Amino acid sequence: MRPRDFALERFFARWEFEAEMLLCASDVEGWAMSEVLDLADEEDRRAWQDLRLGYTDSHGDPQLRAAIAGLYESISADDILVFSGAQEAIFGLHNVLLGPSDHSVAVRPAYQSLAEVGIAAGAQVSRVELHEADSWKLDTEAVRAALRPNTRLIQINEPQNPTGGLSDRPTFDRLVEMAAESGARLVVDEVYRFLEFDPDKRLPAGADALPNGVSIGVMSKSFGMAGLRIGWVATRDRELLSRLAAFKDYTTICASAPSELLALVALKARDRVMARNTAIVAANMPLLDGFFARWAGTFEWVRPLGGSIGFARLLADVPVDRFTEDLVRDTGVLILPGTLFDDTGNHFRLGFGRTNMPQALERLESYAARTLR
Ligand SMILES: Cc1ncc(COP(=O)(O)O)c(C=O)c1O
């Protein structure tokens, strides 16, 4: 079965490069090539000059896999499979793990492929709803109630898109226990990991938490290098990895050689990369705090706990789809209506990982002053 259109990606295809400013992007400000190459040591600089543009190791370059493994506690290079972005990893995982006799549990609202790929594979997918009134917290009892004897996969995303929510440790531990007891596999989309506002609240990685647990990672979001299209699956379940590798032979086969090397350079300099990226988010958050304080009664949000996005709500009596369209046409500023996430609560996604967020927010605010007051 063909998956339904990916509503968010179709919307971005329409607006992303036409809008002047994205106030909804989920990736941190993209790095320039020159900035990444400046991070390279002598050896990698030489490797860049001598790089040959042939096919690459279909599992991912061994050095890159070792650098990715360094993000985890119990993972080695052989527990990593490199994909072209997290999207390909999701596509592979859900196709390999789910078929017509299977069931999975996925939260809502969420990044669409985390449920849609399983549906297209013929599986039944139960959605566990996140509620703003509960601060978008994941209710583990709702997950438990959704489990069936044929549940193969519990799919979560921490920190979460679009809410910016992050489960607390007891919640995560309960999910780990539930997965271990039920035999369902815990798959954690961790593309916003390392952007937790309080690093002490960072959760263990899915791949570290359980022998068959899975982590999905990517260079796009926290690391600010979406154009590399380098993502990965980490798991100690080697049988799953080899099924995934066989699946990938029908999608991209292997990753791009320049991208693999640039990802390696960035991961070797991870502390510097993340210092720059977390500083951008940290500078933007107080501006959003001020905005929501000034506009209480018109806009509200549950302050995110991590990542580079949050899910705000337009309380004025204007449908968010119309507000979005009028806003971008009038000001060039793009927000993302919650309807793209099947949300009916007049929410919209805000992104705060970009350096022009202050200017974009100013334009939103003056537009709101003209049209909503
Ligand atoms: C939760 C989540 N997972 C996966 C992806 C896909 O990442 P990429 O575009 O780097 O493949 C995204 C992108 O927005 C996302 O938000």
Short mmCIF file of N, CA and C and ligand atoms in Angstrom, two decimals, residues 6 8-9 12 26-27 84-90 110-111 113-114 157 159-161 189-192 216-221 226 229-231 309 349, ligand 1:
data_model
loop_
_atom_site.label_atom_id
_atom_site.label_comp_id
_atom_site.label_asym_id
_atom_site.label_seq_id
_atom_site.Cartn_x
_atom_site.Cartn_y
_atom_site.Cartn_z
N PHE A 6 2.52 12.87 2.98
CA PHE A 6 3.09 13.35 4.24
C PHE A 6 2.73 14.83 4.35
N LEU A 8 2.97 17.34 6.41
CA LEU A 8 3.95 18.38 6.78
C LEU A 8 4.97 18.58 5.65
N GLU A 9 5.44 17.49 5.08
CA GLU A 9 6.46 17.61 4.04
C GLU A 9 5.88 18.24 2.77
N PHE A 12 5.78 21.90 3.48
CA PHE A 12 7.11 22.49 3.34
C PHE A 12 7.51 22.59 1.87
N SER A 26 12.43 22.74 12.31
CA SER A 26 12.77 21.87 13.43
C SER A 26 14.27 21.64 13.53
N ASP A 27 15.01 22.04 12.51
CA ASP A 27 16.46 21.85 12.59
C ASP A 27 17.12 23.12 13.12
N SER A 84 20.14 7.33 4.97
CA SER A 84 20.06 8.68 4.42
C SER A 84 18.99 9.45 5.16
N GLY A 85 19.37 10.01 6.27
CA GLY A 85 18.43 10.75 7.12
C GLY A 85 17.70 9.81 8.06
N ALA A 86 17.04 10.41 9.05
CA ALA A 86 16.23 9.62 9.98
C ALA A 86 15.00 9.08 9.26
N GLN A 87 14.56 9.81 8.25
CA GLN A 87 13.35 9.40 7.54
C GLN A 87 13.53 8.01 6.91
N GLU A 88 14.68 7.78 6.31
CA GLU A 88 14.91 6.46 5.72
C GLU A 88 15.00 5.39 6.81
N ALA A 89 15.58 5.77 7.95
CA ALA A 89 15.67 4.82 9.06
C ALA A 89 14.27 4.43 9.54
N ILE A 90 13.38 5.42 9.65
CA ILE A 90 12.00 5.14 10.07
C ILE A 90 11.31 4.25 9.04
N ALA A 110 2.37 13.68 16.24
CA ALA A 110 3.74 13.22 16.05
C ALA A 110 4.15 13.41 14.61
N TYR A 111 5.43 13.24 14.37
CA TYR A 111 5.96 13.26 13.01
C TYR A 111 5.31 12.11 12.24
N SER A 113 5.48 10.04 9.74
CA SER A 113 5.96 8.72 9.31
C SER A 113 6.02 7.72 10.46
N LEU A 114 6.10 8.22 11.70
CA LEU A 114 6.22 7.31 12.84
C LEU A 114 4.98 6.43 13.01
N ASN A 157 9.08 9.44 20.78
CA ASN A 157 9.97 10.46 20.23
C ASN A 157 10.32 11.40 21.39
N PRO A 159 13.38 14.23 22.81
CA PRO A 159 12.28 15.19 22.92
C PRO A 159 11.35 15.11 21.71
N GLN A 160 10.13 15.59 21.93
CA GLN A 160 9.05 15.26 20.99
C GLN A 160 8.76 16.36 19.96
N ASN A 161 8.49 15.92 18.76
CA ASN A 161 7.99 16.78 17.69
C ASN A 161 6.49 16.51 17.56
N ASP A 189 12.70 7.63 18.74
CA ASP A 189 13.19 8.61 17.78
C ASP A 189 13.86 9.70 18.60
N GLU A 190 15.18 9.77 18.47
CA GLU A 190 15.98 10.67 19.33
C GLU A 190 16.64 11.78 18.52
N VAL A 191 15.95 12.23 17.46
CA VAL A 191 16.60 13.20 16.58
C VAL A 191 16.82 14.56 17.25
N TYR A 192 16.11 14.82 18.36
CA TYR A 192 16.32 16.09 19.09
C TYR A 192 17.14 15.88 20.37
N ILE A 216 16.83 5.98 17.01
CA ILE A 216 16.94 6.59 15.68
C ILE A 216 17.63 7.94 15.89
N GLY A 217 18.72 8.17 15.17
CA GLY A 217 19.45 9.43 15.31
C GLY A 217 19.71 10.05 13.94
N VAL A 218 20.15 11.29 13.96
CA VAL A 218 20.38 11.99 12.69
C VAL A 218 21.29 13.20 12.92
N MET A 219 21.96 13.63 11.87
CA MET A 219 22.78 14.84 11.95
C MET A 219 21.94 16.11 11.77
N SER A 220 20.66 15.96 11.38
CA SER A 220 19.87 17.10 10.93
C SER A 220 19.50 18.11 12.00
N LYS A 221 19.03 17.63 13.14
CA LYS A 221 18.30 18.51 14.05
C LYS A 221 19.22 19.14 15.09
N ALA A 226 21.24 19.22 8.41
CA ALA A 226 20.21 18.43 7.73
C ALA A 226 20.62 18.09 6.29
N ARG A 229 22.07 14.66 5.13
CA ARG A 229 21.20 13.49 5.01
C ARG A 229 21.90 12.25 5.59
N ILE A 230 22.45 12.40 6.76
CA ILE A 230 23.05 11.25 7.45
C ILE A 230 22.24 10.97 8.71
N GLY A 231 21.64 9.79 8.74
CA GLY A 231 20.92 9.34 9.93
C GLY A 231 21.39 7.94 10.26
N ILE A 309 11.65 22.96 18.90
CA ILE A 309 10.29 23.28 18.48
C ILE A 309 9.32 23.19 19.66
N ARG A 349 3.08 24.95 15.15
CA ARG A 349 4.43 24.65 15.60
C ARG A 349 5.32 25.86 15.40
C1 LIG B 1 10.75 13.31 14.99
C2 LIG B 1 11.41 13.29 13.66
N1 LIG B 1 11.93 12.16 13.20
C3 LIG B 1 12.52 12.08 12.00
C4 LIG B 1 12.63 13.20 11.20
C5 LIG B 1 13.30 13.08 9.86
O1 LIG B 1 14.59 13.60 9.91
P1 LIG B 1 15.41 13.80 8.57
O2 LIG B 1 14.67 14.84 7.80
O3 LIG B 1 16.70 14.30 8.97
O4 LIG B 1 15.46 12.50 7.86
C6 LIG B 1 12.10 14.41 11.64
C7 LIG B 1 12.18 15.61 10.78
O5 LIG B 1 11.51 16.59 10.99
C8 LIG B 1 11.49 14.46 12.90
O6 LIG B 1 10.99 15.60 13.40
#
